[in-house]
Coordinates of C-alpha atoms in Angstrom, one line a residue:
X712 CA 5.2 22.9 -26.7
X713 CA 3.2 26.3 -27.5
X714 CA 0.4 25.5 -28.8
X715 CA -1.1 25.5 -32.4
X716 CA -4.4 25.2 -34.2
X717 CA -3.0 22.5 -36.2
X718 CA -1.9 20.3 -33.2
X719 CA -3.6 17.3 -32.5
X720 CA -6.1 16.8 -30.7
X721 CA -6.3 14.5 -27.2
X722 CA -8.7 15.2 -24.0
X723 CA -6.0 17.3 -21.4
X724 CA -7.0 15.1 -18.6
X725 CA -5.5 12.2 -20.1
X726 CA -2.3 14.4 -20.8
X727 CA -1.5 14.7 -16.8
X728 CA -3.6 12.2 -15.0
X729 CA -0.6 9.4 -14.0
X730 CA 1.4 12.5 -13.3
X731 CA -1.4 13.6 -10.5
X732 CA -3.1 10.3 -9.4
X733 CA -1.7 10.5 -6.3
X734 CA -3.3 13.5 -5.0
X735 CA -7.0 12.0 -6.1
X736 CA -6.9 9.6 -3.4
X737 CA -10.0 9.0 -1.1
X738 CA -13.8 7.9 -1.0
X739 CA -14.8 10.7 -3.0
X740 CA -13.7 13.6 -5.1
X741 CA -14.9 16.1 -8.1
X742 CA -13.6 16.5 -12.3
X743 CA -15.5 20.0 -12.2
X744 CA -15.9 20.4 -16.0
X745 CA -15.3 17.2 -17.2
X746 CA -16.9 17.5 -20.3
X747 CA -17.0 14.2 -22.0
X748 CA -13.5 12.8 -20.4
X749 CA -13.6 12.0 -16.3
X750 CA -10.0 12.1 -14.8
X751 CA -10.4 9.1 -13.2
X752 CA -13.8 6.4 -13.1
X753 CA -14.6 7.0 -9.7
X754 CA -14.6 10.9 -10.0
X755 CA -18.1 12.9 -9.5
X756 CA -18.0 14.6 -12.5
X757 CA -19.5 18.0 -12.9
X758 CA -20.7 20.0 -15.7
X759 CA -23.1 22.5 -16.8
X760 CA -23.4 20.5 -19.6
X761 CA -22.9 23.6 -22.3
X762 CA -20.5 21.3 -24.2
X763 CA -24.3 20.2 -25.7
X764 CA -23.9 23.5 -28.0
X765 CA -21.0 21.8 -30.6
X766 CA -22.9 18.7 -30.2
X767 CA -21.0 16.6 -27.9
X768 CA -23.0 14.2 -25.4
X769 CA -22.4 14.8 -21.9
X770 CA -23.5 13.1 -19.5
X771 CA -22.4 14.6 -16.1
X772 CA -23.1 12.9 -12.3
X773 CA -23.9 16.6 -11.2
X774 CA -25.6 18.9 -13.9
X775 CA -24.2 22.0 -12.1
X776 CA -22.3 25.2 -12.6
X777 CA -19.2 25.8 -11.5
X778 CA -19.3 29.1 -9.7
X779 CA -21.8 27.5 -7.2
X780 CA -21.8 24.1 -5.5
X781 CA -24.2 24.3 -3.3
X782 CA -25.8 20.9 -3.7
X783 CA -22.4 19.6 -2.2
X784 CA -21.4 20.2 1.9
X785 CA -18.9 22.2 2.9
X786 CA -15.9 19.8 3.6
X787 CA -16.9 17.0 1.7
X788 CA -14.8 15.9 -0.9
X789 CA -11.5 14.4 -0.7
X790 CA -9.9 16.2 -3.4
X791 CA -11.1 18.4 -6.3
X792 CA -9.5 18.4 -9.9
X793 CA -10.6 20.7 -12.7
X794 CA -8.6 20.6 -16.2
X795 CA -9.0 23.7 -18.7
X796 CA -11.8 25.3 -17.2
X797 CA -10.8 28.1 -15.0
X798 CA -9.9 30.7 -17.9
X799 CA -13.5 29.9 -18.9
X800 CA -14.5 31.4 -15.8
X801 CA -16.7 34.5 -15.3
X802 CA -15.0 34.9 -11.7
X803 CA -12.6 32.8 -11.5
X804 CA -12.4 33.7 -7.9
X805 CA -15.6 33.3 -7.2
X806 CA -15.3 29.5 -8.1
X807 CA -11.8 28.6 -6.4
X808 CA -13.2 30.2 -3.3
X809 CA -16.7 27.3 -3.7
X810 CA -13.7 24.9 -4.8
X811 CA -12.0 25.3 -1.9
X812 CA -15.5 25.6 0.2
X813 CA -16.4 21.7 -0.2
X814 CA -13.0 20.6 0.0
X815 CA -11.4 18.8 3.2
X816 CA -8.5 19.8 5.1
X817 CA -5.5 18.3 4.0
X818 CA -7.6 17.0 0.6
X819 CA -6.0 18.4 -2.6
X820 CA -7.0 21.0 -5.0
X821 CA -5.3 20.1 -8.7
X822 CA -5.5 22.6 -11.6
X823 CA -4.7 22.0 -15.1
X824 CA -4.6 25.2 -17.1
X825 CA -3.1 26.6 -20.6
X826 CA -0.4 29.1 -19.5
X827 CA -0.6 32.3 -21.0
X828 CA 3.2 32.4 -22.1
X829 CA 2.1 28.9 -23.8
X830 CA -1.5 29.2 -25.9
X831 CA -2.6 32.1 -27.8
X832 CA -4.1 34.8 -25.6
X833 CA -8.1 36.1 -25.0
X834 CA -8.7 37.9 -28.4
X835 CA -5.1 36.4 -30.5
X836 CA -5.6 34.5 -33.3
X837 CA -6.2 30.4 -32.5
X838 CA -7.7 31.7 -29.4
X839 CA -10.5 29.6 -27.6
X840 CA -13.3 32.0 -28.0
X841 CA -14.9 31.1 -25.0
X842 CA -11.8 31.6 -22.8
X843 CA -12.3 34.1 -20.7
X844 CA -9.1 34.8 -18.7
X845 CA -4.8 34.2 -19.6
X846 CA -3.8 32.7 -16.9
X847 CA -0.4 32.2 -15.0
X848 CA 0.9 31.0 -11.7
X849 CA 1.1 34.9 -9.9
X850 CA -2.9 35.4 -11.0
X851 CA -4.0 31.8 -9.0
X852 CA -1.9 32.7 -6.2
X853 CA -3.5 35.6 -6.0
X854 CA -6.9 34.3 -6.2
X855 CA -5.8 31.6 -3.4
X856 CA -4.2 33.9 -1.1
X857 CA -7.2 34.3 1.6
X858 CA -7.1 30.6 2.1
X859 CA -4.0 28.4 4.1
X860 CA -2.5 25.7 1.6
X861 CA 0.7 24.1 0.3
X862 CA 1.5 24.2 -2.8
X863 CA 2.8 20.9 -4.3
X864 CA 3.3 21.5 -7.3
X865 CA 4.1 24.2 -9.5
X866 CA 4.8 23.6 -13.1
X867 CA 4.6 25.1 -16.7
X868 CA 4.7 22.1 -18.8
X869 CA 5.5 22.2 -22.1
X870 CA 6.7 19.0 -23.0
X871 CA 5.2 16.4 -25.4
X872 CA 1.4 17.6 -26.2
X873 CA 1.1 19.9 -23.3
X874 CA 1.3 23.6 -23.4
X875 CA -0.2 24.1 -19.6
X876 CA 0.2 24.9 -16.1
X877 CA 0.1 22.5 -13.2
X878 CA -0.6 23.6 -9.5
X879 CA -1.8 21.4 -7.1
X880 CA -2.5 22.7 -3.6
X881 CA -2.8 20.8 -0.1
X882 CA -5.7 22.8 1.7
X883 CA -4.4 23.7 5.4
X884 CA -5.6 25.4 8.6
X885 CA -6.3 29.2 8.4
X886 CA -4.1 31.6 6.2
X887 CA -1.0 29.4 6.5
X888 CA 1.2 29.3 3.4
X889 CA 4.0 26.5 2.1
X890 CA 5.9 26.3 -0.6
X891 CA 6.7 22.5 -0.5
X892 CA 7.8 22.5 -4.7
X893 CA 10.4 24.7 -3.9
X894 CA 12.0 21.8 -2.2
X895 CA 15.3 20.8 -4.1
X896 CA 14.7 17.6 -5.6
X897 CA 17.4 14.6 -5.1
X898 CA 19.2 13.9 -8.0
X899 CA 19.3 10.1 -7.4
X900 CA 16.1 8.5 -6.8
X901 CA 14.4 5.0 -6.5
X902 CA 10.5 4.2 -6.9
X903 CA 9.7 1.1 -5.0
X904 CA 5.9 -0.3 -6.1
X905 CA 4.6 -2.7 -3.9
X906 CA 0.8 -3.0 -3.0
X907 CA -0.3 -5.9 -0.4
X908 CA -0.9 -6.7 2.8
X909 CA 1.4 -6.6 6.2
X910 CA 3.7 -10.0 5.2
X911 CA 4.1 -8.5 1.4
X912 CA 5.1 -4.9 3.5
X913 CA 7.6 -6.3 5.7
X914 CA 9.1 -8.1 2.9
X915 CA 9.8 -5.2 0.6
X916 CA 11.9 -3.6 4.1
X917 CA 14.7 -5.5 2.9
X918 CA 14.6 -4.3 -0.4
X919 CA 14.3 -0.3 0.9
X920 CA 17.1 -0.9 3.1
X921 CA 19.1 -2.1 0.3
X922 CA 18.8 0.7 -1.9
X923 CA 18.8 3.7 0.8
X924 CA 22.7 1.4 1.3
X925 CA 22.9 2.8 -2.3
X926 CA 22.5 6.0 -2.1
X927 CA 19.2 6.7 -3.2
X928 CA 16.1 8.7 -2.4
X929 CA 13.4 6.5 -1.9
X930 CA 9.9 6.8 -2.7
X931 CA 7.5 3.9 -2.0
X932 CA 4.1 3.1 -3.7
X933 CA 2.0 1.0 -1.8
X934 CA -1.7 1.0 -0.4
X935 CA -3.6 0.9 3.2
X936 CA -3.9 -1.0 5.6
X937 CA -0.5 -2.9 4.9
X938 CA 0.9 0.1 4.7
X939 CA 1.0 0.5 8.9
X940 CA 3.5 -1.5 9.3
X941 CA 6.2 0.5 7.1
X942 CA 5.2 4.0 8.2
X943 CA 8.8 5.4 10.3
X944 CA 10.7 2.8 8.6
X945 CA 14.1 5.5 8.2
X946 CA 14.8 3.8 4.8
X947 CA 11.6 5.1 3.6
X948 CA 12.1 9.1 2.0
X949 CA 8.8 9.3 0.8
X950 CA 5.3 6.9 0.7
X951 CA 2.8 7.7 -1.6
X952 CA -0.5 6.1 -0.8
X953 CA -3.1 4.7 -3.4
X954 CA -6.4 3.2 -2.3
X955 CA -7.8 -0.3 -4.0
X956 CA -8.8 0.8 -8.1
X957 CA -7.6 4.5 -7.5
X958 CA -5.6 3.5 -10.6
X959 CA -7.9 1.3 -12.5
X960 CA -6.4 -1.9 -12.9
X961 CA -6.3 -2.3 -16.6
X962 CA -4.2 1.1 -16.4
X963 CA -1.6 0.2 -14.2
X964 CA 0.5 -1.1 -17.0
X965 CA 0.4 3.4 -18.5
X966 CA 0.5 4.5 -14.8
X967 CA 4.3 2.4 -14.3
X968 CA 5.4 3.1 -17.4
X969 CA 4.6 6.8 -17.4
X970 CA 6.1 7.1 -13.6
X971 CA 9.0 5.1 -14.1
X972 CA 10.6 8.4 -16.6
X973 CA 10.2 10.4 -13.0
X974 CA 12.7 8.2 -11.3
X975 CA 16.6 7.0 -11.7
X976 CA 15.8 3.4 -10.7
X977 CA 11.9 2.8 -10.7
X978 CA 11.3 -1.2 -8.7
X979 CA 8.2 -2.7 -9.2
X980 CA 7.6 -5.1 -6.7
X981 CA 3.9 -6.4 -7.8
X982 CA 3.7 -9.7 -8.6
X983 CA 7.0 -10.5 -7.2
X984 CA 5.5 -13.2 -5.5
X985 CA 1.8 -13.8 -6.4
X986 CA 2.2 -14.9 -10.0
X987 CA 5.4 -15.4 -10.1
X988 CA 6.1 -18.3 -7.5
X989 CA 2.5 -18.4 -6.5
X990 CA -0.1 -19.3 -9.0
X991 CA -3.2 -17.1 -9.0
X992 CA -6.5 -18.9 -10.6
X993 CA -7.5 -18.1 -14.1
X994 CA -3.8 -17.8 -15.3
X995 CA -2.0 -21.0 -16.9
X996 CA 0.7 -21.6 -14.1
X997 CA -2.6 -22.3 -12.2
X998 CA -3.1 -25.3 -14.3
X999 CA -0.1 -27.0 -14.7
X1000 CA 0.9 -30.4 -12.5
X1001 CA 1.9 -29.7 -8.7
X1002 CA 5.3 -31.4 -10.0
X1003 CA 5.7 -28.9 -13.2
X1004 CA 4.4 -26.1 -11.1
X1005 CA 7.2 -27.2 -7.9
X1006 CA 9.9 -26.9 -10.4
X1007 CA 9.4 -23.7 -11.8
X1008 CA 8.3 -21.6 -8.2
X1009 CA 10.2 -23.2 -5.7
X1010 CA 12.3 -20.3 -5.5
X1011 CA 13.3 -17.8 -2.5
X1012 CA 10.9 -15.0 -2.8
X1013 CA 13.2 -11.9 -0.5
X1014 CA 16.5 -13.2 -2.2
X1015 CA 14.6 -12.6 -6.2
X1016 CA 13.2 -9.5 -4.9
X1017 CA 16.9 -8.5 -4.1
X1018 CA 17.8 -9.5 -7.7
X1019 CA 14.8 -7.1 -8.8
X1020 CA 15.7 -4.3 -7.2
X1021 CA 19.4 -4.5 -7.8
X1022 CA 20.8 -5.1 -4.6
X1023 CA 22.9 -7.8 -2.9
X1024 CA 21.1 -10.2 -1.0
X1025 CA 21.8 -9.5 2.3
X1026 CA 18.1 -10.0 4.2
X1027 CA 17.4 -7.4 6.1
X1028 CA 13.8 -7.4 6.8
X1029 CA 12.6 -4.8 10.0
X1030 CA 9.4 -3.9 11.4
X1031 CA 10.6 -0.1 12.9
X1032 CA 8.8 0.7 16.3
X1033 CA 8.5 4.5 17.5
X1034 CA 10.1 5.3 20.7
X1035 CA 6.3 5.6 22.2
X1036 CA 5.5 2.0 20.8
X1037 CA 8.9 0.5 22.4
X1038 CA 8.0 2.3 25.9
X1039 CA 4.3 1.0 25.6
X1040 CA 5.7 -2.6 24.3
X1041 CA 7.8 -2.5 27.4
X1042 CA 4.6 -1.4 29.8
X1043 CA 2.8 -4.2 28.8
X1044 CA 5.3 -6.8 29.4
X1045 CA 5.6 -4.9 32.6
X1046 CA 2.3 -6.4 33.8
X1047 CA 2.8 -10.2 32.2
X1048 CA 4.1 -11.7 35.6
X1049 CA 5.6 -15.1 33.5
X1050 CA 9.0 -14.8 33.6
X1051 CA 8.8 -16.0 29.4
X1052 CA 6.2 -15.0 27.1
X1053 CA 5.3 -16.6 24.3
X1054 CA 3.6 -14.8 20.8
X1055 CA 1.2 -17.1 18.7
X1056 CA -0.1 -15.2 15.5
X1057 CA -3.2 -17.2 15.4
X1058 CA -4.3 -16.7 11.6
X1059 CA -3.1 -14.6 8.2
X1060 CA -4.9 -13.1 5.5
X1061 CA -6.1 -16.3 3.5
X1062 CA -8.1 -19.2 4.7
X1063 CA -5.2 -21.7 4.5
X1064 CA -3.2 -19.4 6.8
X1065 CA -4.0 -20.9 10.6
X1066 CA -3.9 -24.5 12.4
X1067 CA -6.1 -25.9 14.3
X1068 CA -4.2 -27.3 17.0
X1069 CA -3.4 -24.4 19.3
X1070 CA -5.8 -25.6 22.1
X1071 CA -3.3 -28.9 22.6
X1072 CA 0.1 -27.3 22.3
X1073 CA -1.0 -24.3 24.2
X1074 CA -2.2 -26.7 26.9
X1075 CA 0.9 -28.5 26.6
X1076 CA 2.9 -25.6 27.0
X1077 CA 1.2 -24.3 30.5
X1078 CA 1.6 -27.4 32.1
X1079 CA 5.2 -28.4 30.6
X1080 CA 6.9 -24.7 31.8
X1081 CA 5.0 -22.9 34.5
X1082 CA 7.0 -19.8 34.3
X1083 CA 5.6 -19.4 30.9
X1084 CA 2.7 -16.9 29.7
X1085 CA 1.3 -17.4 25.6
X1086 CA 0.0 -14.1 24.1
X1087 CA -2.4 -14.6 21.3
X1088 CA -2.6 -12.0 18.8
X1089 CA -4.7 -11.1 15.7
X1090 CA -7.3 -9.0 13.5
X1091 CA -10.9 -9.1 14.9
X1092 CA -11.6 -12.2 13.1
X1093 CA -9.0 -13.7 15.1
X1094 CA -11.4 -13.6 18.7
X1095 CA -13.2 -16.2 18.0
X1096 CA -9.8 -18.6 18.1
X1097 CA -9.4 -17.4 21.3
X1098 CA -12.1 -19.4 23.0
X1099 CA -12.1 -21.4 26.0
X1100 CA -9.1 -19.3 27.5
X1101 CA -11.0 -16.8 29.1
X1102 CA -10.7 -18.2 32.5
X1103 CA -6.8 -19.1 32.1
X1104 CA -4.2 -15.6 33.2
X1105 CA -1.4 -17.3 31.6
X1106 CA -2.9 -16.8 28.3
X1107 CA -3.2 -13.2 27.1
X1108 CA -6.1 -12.7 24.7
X1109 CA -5.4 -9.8 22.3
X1110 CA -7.0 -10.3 19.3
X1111 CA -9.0 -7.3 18.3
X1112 CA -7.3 -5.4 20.5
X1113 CA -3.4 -4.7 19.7
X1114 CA -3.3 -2.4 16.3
X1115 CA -0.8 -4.1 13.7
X1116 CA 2.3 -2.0 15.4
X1117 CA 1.1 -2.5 18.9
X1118 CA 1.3 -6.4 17.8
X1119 CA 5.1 -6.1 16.0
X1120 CA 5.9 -3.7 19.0
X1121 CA 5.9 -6.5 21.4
X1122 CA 8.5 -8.8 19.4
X1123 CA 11.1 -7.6 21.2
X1124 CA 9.3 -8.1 24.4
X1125 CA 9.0 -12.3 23.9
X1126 CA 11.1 -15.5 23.9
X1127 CA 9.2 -17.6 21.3
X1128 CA 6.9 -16.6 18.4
X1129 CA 4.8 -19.2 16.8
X1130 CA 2.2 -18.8 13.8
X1131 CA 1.4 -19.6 9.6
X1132 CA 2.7 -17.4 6.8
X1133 CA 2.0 -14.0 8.4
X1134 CA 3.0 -10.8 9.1
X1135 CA 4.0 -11.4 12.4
X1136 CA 6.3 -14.1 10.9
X1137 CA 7.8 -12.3 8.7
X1138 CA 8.1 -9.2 10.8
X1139 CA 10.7 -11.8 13.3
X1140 CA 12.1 -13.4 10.5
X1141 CA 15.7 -11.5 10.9
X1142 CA 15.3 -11.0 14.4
X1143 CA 17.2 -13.3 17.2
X1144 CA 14.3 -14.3 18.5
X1145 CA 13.2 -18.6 18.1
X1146 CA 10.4 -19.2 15.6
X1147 CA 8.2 -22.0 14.9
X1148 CA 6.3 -21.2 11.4
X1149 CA 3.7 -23.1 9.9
X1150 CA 4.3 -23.2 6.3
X1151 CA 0.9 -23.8 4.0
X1152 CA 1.1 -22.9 0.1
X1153 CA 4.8 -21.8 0.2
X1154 CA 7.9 -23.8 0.8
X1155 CA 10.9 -24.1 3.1
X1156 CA 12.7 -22.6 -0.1
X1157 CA 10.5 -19.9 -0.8
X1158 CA 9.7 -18.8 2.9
X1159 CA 12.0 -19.0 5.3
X1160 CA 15.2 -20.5 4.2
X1161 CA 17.3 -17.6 5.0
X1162 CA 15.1 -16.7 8.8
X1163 CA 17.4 -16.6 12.2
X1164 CA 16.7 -19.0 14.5
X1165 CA 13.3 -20.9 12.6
X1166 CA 11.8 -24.3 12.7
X1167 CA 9.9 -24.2 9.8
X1168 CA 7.1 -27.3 10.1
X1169 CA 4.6 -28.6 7.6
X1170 CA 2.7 -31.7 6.0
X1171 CA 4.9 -34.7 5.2
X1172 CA 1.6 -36.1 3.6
X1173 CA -0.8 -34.1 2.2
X1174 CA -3.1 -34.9 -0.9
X1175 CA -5.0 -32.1 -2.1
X1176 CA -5.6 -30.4 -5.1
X1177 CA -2.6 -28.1 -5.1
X1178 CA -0.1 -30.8 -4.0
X1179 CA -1.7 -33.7 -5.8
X1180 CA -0.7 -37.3 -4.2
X1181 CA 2.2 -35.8 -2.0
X1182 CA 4.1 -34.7 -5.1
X1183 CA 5.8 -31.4 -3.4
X1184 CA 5.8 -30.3 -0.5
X1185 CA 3.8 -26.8 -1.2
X1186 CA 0.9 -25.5 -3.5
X1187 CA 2.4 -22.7 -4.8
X1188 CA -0.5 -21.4 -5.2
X1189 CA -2.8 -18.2 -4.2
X1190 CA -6.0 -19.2 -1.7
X1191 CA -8.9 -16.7 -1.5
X1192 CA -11.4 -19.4 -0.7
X1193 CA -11.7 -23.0 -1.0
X1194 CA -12.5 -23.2 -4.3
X1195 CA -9.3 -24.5 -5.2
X1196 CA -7.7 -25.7 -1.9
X1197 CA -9.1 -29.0 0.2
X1198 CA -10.9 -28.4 3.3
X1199 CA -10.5 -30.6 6.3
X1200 CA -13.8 -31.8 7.4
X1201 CA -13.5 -32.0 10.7
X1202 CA -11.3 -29.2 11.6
X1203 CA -12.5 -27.0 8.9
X1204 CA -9.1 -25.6 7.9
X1205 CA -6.8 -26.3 4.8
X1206 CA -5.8 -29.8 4.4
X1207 CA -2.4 -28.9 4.6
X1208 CA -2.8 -27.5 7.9
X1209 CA -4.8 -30.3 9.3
X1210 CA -1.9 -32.5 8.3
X1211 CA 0.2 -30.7 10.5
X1212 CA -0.2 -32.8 13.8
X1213 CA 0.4 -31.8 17.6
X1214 CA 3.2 -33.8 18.0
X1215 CA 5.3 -32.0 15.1
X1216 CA 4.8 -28.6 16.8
X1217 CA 5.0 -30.0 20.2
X1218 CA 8.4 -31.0 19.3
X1219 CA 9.5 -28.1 17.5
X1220 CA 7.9 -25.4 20.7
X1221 CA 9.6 -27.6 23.1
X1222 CA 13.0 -28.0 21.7
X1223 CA 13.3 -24.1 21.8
X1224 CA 11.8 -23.6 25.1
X1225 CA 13.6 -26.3 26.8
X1226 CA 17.1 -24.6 25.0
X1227 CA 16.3 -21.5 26.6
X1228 CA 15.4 -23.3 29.7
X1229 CA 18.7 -24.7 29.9
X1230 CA 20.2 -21.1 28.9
X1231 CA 18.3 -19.7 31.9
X1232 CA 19.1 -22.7 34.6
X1233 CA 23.2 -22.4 33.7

């Protein structure tokens, strides 16, 4: 598009902001000359609040100029966006050099500009009086070239409504200088979107390995801290990290839609399996009888994720350790004397996701098979669980202390792995090793139907609001509290996990390590 007087009018931020979301990631960042319009909520806006002249209300965070930031620290922001405002620079260099000033290394500098060979000139006809400057890619190159960057992106665009110039630069270490746009661009390429914790990470492996099978280039959306545990996955081409409301949620619905033109296949993971075969509160599914609800979400949640993405369900879920995380996982088991060690993940992300019974079957296990050592392993929260154990060396305590990949590391150090609906579970899921899993608000069906080597226990009897009187065997439902699932007095965990009894897992922990007893003695 070049543009025209007569065009209609629509604030530029909202013309390019899904297409640059990703580089306005962090705790805080600047819209210098924002006007009325802030790129994004969360932004700092700035303005010097001139706008006041044609009578438009502004309302900046920062009542500032431009050409001097003072008020903000060298180093401070995360990344610093300014739309249309550069040409209406005195000294343009002047301000990217204080741009560039309270910006922090590796943050991101985005410009949105009207490119000279696109709008009407300083002093042409339809001209913004006020613009001081034409502007073009080889003029901001040369007012950036004292400073070290990589530039991103590098784009006149001219489709639609737009009639500008993109450049978005990656701030580096002294007067280095990359090109990184000038990167050819694969010609077939996936988007996977899938935002969640470590299980909902691990999950979506299958699905990456399925279409880098394909053929494509792959590019996943997804957010921190579930994130760690896909980082050096080889099916991976490209991640793409967004922090919690960096796209508001009522905008995710433009933000897909907009991205999904930048991809062959775009696979949007969210809600794949919270909402769709487990009922989140507020929503009608919620409502419905356990029985109705059963019916409907007792489905397999990796095999429909397959049939989303478009690839044959062939499970092949992988958490990928670095060679230095292998060697460490290898040290460690180094200095476990037990000739077998055993991995209990003690607790997952919601409240219904851990049993109280560990104390008895642990017990149980140290006396039943003496060559046998239990690591426990968790977040920080976890700790607590691991009391009363402190005086016992057959029972490594790690919660707290292994990072998520120090924890999946060691998987292909053990002999048994025991634990709820977690990560950790789903992390072993294709892998050789025995697993007894504790399922909660999913079932057999949904969880682990298709696992290597599982015994899958739960409640043969639970009354609660989720599962009524007994009617199913799972919830199907999404637990952030105990609003809407029962609490078991005297244990104080889900009644579906109290349900669970000693003897159940005692059974199912002994069958496998008496099997690879045998194994061992023949």
């Amino acid at each position: 598009m070049v543009w025209k007087l007569s065009n209609d009018y629509k604030p530029e931020s909202q013309k390019i902001v899904w297409e640059v979301v990703e580089y306005l990631r962090g705790a805080r960042g600047v819209d210098i000359g924002a006007g009325m319009f802030k790129v994004l909520p969360q932004a700092i806006s700035i303005d010097n609040g001139h706008h006041a002249e044609f009578n438009h209300v502004i309302k900046p965070d920062l009542l500032a100029n431009a050409h001097d930031l003072g008020i903000l620290a060298s180093q401070s922001m995360d990344w610093v966006y300014s739309s249309h405002l550069l040409e209406h620079m005195e000294e343009p260099d002047k301000a990217l050099k204080e741009w560039w000033r309270i910006l922090k290394p590796k943050g991101h500098l985005v410009l949105y500009v009207p490119h000279e060979d696109l709008y009407p000139k300083v002093g042409e006809e339809g001209a913004n009086p006020d613009h001081k400057h034409n502007l073009n890619e080889e003029k901001i190159l040369d007012w950036m070239s004292a400073y070290g960057w990589d530039l991103l992106r590098n784009e006149q665009r001219n489709e639609d409504d737009e009639y500008s110039l993109l450049m978005v630069f990656q701030k580096l270490d002294g007067k280095i200088k990359r090109t990184s746009y000038k990167t050819p661009k694969p010609k077939k390429t996936a988007c996977v979107v899938r935002y969640g914790a470590f299980g909902d990470m691990i999950q979506t492996s299958t699905v990456l390995a399925g279409l880098k099978k394909q053929g494509y280039h792959v590019t996943l959306f997804c957010s921190p801290p579930g994130s760690d545990v896909i980082m050096h996955d080889p099916n991976v081409d490209r991640i793409v990290l967004f922090d919690k409301d960096q796209v508001p949620n009522g905008d995710l619905g433009s933000f897909w839609a907009h991205q999904k033109k930048n991809y062959t296949k775009f696979v949007n993971l969210s809600e794949s399996v919270e909402g769709t075969f487990l009922a989140i509160a507020g929503r009608a599914q919620h409502a419905w009888t356990p029985i109705a609800r059963h019916s409907v979400m007792n489905h397999n949640y990796i095999e429909f994720m397959h049939k989303l993405a478009e690839v044959p369900h062939d499970p092949q879920i992988k958490f990928y350790a670095t060679t230095e995380e292998k060697a460490w996982a290898k040290k460690q088991r180094s200095k476990i004397p037990s000739r077998r060690l055993i991995m209990w993940s003690m607790a997952g992300s919601s409240v219904h996701k851990t049993w109280a019974g560990l104390d008895n079957v642990l017990a149980s296990i140290l006396v039943a098979y003496q060559e046998a050592a239990v690591m426990l392993v968790g977040g920080p929260e976890c700790v607590i669980l691991e009391q009363g154990w402190e005086n016992e060396p057959r029972v490594i305590k790690t919660c707290g202390k292994y990072t998520i990949r120090q924890t999946l590391s060691m998987l292909e150090e053990v002999d048994l792995v025991i634990g709820p609906e977690t990560g950790v579970m789903n992390a072993a899921s294709c892998m050789r090793v025995p697993k007894v899993v504790f399922l909660s608000h999913s079932s057999h069906e949904n969880f682990s139907r298709d696992w290597a080597n599982v015994t899958p226990v739960w409640s043969k009897n639970t009354n609660c609001p989720g599962r009524g009187n007994n009617d199913v065997p799972a919830c199907h439902m999404l637990h952030f509290g105990f609003d809407h699932c029962k609490r078991h007095e005297a244990s104080g965990t889900a009644q579906c996990q109290a349900d669970i009894t000693v003897e159940q897992v005692w059974c199912a922990v002994d069958a496998w390590l008496a099997k690879k007893h045998e194994m061992a003695a023949a």
